[in-house]
Amino acid sequence: MNLNPATIRIKNLRLRTYIGINEDEILNKQDVVVNVKIHYDASLAKDTDQMDDALNYKTITKRIIKLVEDNRFSLLEKLTADVLDIAAEHPWVSYAEAEVDKPHALRFADSVSLCLSCTKD
């Protein structure tokens, strides 16, 4: 049996950061919601049942939290790209996707989101 890449999903990670270009956005933290999808070859981990053979999603999540909460961003594009860089960093990752929602960014919408993805050779 040929196992397809495993998919790790970090869903609805709710964080607060400075995001935006308006004065109130620069002065006040806002909620953002981060979703990440990562593909990697988990065949060794499924055979050994050892953490060293798996991609550690807790470590990835902690790095994303630190990035978002400790920085300021003018644009969703920059924040999303930086989250994607963390998601795709490990050499085992073959594909990564990051989506960041900015709730209440528009008056009549639940949120505005931006999604970026990358494929590694």
PDB file of C-alpha atoms in Angstrom:
ATOM      1  CA  MET A   1       0.000   0.000   0.000  1.00  0.00           C
ATOM      2  CA  ASN A   2       1.287   3.463  -0.930  1.00  0.00           C
ATOM      3  CA  LEU A   3       0.408   5.894   1.819  1.00  0.00           C
ATOM      4  CA  ASN A   4      -0.457   9.430   0.718  1.00  0.00           C
ATOM      5  CA  PRO A   5       1.068  12.304   2.672  1.00  0.00           C
ATOM      6  CA  ALA A   6      -0.422  12.939   6.099  1.00  0.00           C
ATOM      7  CA  THR A   7      -2.354  16.161   6.597  1.00  0.00           C
ATOM      8  CA  ILE A   8      -2.006  18.132   9.806  1.00  0.00           C
ATOM      9  CA  ARG A   9      -4.651  20.814  10.288  1.00  0.00           C
ATOM     10  CA  ILE A  10      -4.402  23.495  12.937  1.00  0.00           C
ATOM     11  CA  LYS A  11      -7.938  24.856  13.068  1.00  0.00           C
ATOM     12  CA  ASN A  12      -9.233  28.179  14.324  1.00  0.00           C
ATOM     13  CA  LEU A  13      -6.241  29.266  16.382  1.00  0.00           C
ATOM     14  CA  ARG A  14      -7.601  32.457  17.945  1.00  0.00           C
ATOM     15  CA  LEU A  15      -4.950  35.061  18.689  1.00  0.00           C
ATOM     16  CA  ARG A  16      -4.625  38.813  19.213  1.00  0.00           C
ATOM     17  CA  THR A  17      -2.215  41.108  17.404  1.00  0.00           C
ATOM     18  CA  TYR A  18      -1.767  44.565  15.962  1.00  0.00           C
ATOM     19  CA  ILE A  19      -2.986  44.328  12.354  1.00  0.00           C
ATOM     20  CA  GLY A  20      -3.969  47.131  10.030  1.00  0.00           C
ATOM     21  CA  ILE A  21      -3.164  50.628   8.842  1.00  0.00           C
ATOM     22  CA  ASN A  22      -5.879  52.731  10.469  1.00  0.00           C
ATOM     23  CA  GLU A  23      -5.049  54.582  13.687  1.00  0.00           C
ATOM     24  CA  ASP A  24      -7.331  52.457  15.872  1.00  0.00           C
ATOM     25  CA  GLU A  25      -5.812  49.287  14.360  1.00  0.00           C
ATOM     26  CA  ILE A  26      -2.310  50.535  15.090  1.00  0.00           C
ATOM     27  CA  LEU A  27      -3.197  51.392  18.695  1.00  0.00           C
ATOM     28  CA  ASN A  28      -5.352  48.365  19.612  1.00  0.00           C
ATOM     29  CA  LYS A  29      -4.849  44.642  19.282  1.00  0.00           C
ATOM     30  CA  GLN A  30      -7.433  42.783  17.235  1.00  0.00           C
ATOM     31  CA  ASP A  31      -8.546  39.195  17.025  1.00  0.00           C
ATOM     32  CA  VAL A  32      -7.249  37.046  14.192  1.00  0.00           C
ATOM     33  CA  VAL A  33      -8.060  33.425  13.449  1.00  0.00           C
ATOM     34  CA  VAL A  34      -5.293  31.268  11.976  1.00  0.00           C
ATOM     35  CA  ASN A  35      -5.784  28.010  10.068  1.00  0.00           C
ATOM     36  CA  VAL A  36      -2.882  25.939   8.801  1.00  0.00           C
ATOM     37  CA  LYS A  37      -2.703  22.813   6.660  1.00  0.00           C
ATOM     38  CA  ILE A  38       0.532  20.842   6.335  1.00  0.00           C
ATOM     39  CA  HIS A  39       1.278  17.741   4.252  1.00  0.00           C
ATOM     40  CA  TYR A  40       4.199  15.487   5.154  1.00  0.00           C
ATOM     41  CA  ASP A  41       5.275  11.871   4.770  1.00  0.00           C
ATOM     42  CA  ALA A  42       4.190  10.172   8.001  1.00  0.00           C
ATOM     43  CA  SER A  43       5.044   6.622   6.942  1.00  0.00           C
ATOM     44  CA  LEU A  44       7.931   6.308   9.410  1.00  0.00           C
ATOM     45  CA  ALA A  45       5.886   7.717  12.310  1.00  0.00           C
ATOM     46  CA  LYS A  46       3.003   5.322  11.657  1.00  0.00           C
ATOM     47  CA  ASP A  47       5.416   2.391  11.768  1.00  0.00           C
ATOM     48  CA  THR A  48       7.504   3.387  14.800  1.00  0.00           C
ATOM     49  CA  ASP A  49       4.936   5.254  16.934  1.00  0.00           C
ATOM     50  CA  GLN A  50       7.801   7.538  18.031  1.00  0.00           C
ATOM     51  CA  MET A  51       7.487  11.311  18.365  1.00  0.00           C
ATOM     52  CA  ASP A  52      10.931  11.850  16.831  1.00  0.00           C
ATOM     53  CA  ASP A  53       9.592  10.357  13.577  1.00  0.00           C
ATOM     54  CA  ALA A  54       6.570  12.685  13.421  1.00  0.00           C
ATOM     55  CA  LEU A  55       6.098  16.353  12.671  1.00  0.00           C
ATOM     56  CA  ASN A  56       5.451  18.092  15.992  1.00  0.00           C
ATOM     57  CA  TYR A  57       2.372  20.278  15.524  1.00  0.00           C
ATOM     58  CA  LYS A  58       2.658  21.616  19.080  1.00  0.00           C
ATOM     59  CA  THR A  59       6.055  23.142  18.284  1.00  0.00           C
ATOM     60  CA  ILE A  60       4.705  24.663  15.071  1.00  0.00           C
ATOM     61  CA  THR A  61       1.687  26.103  16.888  1.00  0.00           C
ATOM     62  CA  LYS A  62       3.838  27.670  19.621  1.00  0.00           C
ATOM     63  CA  ARG A  63       5.988  29.376  16.988  1.00  0.00           C
ATOM     64  CA  ILE A  64       2.911  30.739  15.215  1.00  0.00           C
ATOM     65  CA  ILE A  65       1.509  32.067  18.512  1.00  0.00           C
ATOM     66  CA  LYS A  66       4.798  33.823  19.309  1.00  0.00           C
ATOM     67  CA  LEU A  67       5.010  35.321  15.810  1.00  0.00           C
ATOM     68  CA  VAL A  68       1.458  36.672  15.845  1.00  0.00           C
ATOM     69  CA  GLU A  69       1.328  37.942  19.409  1.00  0.00           C
ATOM     70  CA  ASP A  70       4.823  39.503  19.508  1.00  0.00           C
ATOM     71  CA  ASN A  71       4.681  41.487  16.249  1.00  0.00           C
ATOM     72  CA  ARG A  72       2.798  44.222  14.409  1.00  0.00           C
ATOM     73  CA  PHE A  73       1.501  43.866  10.874  1.00  0.00           C
ATOM     74  CA  SER A  74       0.086  46.391   8.439  1.00  0.00           C
ATOM     75  CA  LEU A  75      -1.240  43.812   5.984  1.00  0.00           C
ATOM     76  CA  LEU A  76      -2.876  40.392   6.127  1.00  0.00           C
ATOM     77  CA  GLU A  77      -0.541  39.408   3.298  1.00  0.00           C
ATOM     78  CA  LYS A  78       2.551  39.829   5.482  1.00  0.00           C
ATOM     79  CA  LEU A  79       1.041  38.101   8.509  1.00  0.00           C
ATOM     80  CA  THR A  80      -0.192  35.180   6.397  1.00  0.00           C
ATOM     81  CA  ALA A  81       3.154  34.833   4.585  1.00  0.00           C
ATOM     82  CA  ASP A  82       5.025  34.747   7.898  1.00  0.00           C
ATOM     83  CA  VAL A  83       2.671  32.054   9.257  1.00  0.00           C
ATOM     84  CA  LEU A  84       3.145  30.074   6.034  1.00  0.00           C
ATOM     85  CA  ASP A  85       6.936  30.288   6.411  1.00  0.00           C
ATOM     86  CA  ILE A  86       6.675  28.624   9.823  1.00  0.00           C
ATOM     87  CA  ALA A  87       4.259  25.963   8.545  1.00  0.00           C
ATOM     88  CA  ALA A  88       6.507  25.082   5.597  1.00  0.00           C
ATOM     89  CA  GLU A  89       9.857  25.337   7.370  1.00  0.00           C
ATOM     90  CA  HIS A  90      10.479  21.687   8.289  1.00  0.00           C
ATOM     91  CA  PRO A  91      12.237  19.667   5.556  1.00  0.00           C
ATOM     92  CA  TRP A  92       9.611  16.901   5.733  1.00  0.00           C
ATOM     93  CA  VAL A  93       6.833  19.297   4.668  1.00  0.00           C
ATOM     94  CA  SER A  94       5.809  18.878   1.017  1.00  0.00           C
ATOM     95  CA  TYR A  95       2.872  21.329   1.006  1.00  0.00           C
ATOM     96  CA  ALA A  96       1.668  24.018   3.392  1.00  0.00           C
ATOM     97  CA  GLU A  97      -1.261  26.388   3.462  1.00  0.00           C
ATOM     98  CA  ALA A  98      -2.018  29.260   5.827  1.00  0.00           C
ATOM     99  CA  GLU A  99      -5.224  31.251   6.123  1.00  0.00           C
ATOM    100  CA  VAL A 100      -5.670  34.221   8.437  1.00  0.00           C
ATOM    101  CA  ASP A 101      -9.092  35.690   9.180  1.00  0.00           C
ATOM    102  CA  LYS A 102      -9.579  39.201  10.469  1.00  0.00           C
ATOM    103  CA  PRO A 103     -13.035  39.159  12.094  1.00  0.00           C
ATOM    104  CA  HIS A 104     -15.116  42.330  11.900  1.00  0.00           C
ATOM    105  CA  ALA A 105     -12.829  43.918   9.289  1.00  0.00           C
ATOM    106  CA  LEU A 106     -15.863  44.806   7.195  1.00  0.00           C
ATOM    107  CA  ARG A 107     -19.116  46.117   8.576  1.00  0.00           C
ATOM    108  CA  PHE A 108     -21.467  43.557   7.030  1.00  0.00           C
ATOM    109  CA  ALA A 109     -19.110  40.563   6.890  1.00  0.00           C
ATOM    110  CA  ASP A 110     -18.124  38.025   9.539  1.00  0.00           C
ATOM    111  CA  SER A 111     -14.490  38.382   8.543  1.00  0.00           C
ATOM    112  CA  VAL A 112     -11.991  38.960   5.791  1.00  0.00           C
ATOM    113  CA  SER A 113      -9.398  36.266   5.201  1.00  0.00           C
ATOM    114  CA  LEU A 114      -6.304  35.732   3.111  1.00  0.00           C
ATOM    115  CA  CYS A 115      -4.941  32.331   2.128  1.00  0.00           C
ATOM    116  CA  LEU A 116      -1.460  31.524   0.835  1.00  0.00           C
ATOM    117  CA  SER A 117       0.054  28.131   0.014  1.00  0.00           C
ATOM    118  CA  CYS A 118       3.305  26.626  -1.196  1.00  0.00           C
ATOM    119  CA  THR A 119       4.548  23.332  -2.580  1.00  0.00           C
ATOM    120  CA  LYS A 120       8.085  22.173  -1.942  1.00  0.00           C
ATOM    121  CA  ASP A 121      10.076  19.877  -4.236  1.00  0.00           C
TER     122      ASP A 121
END
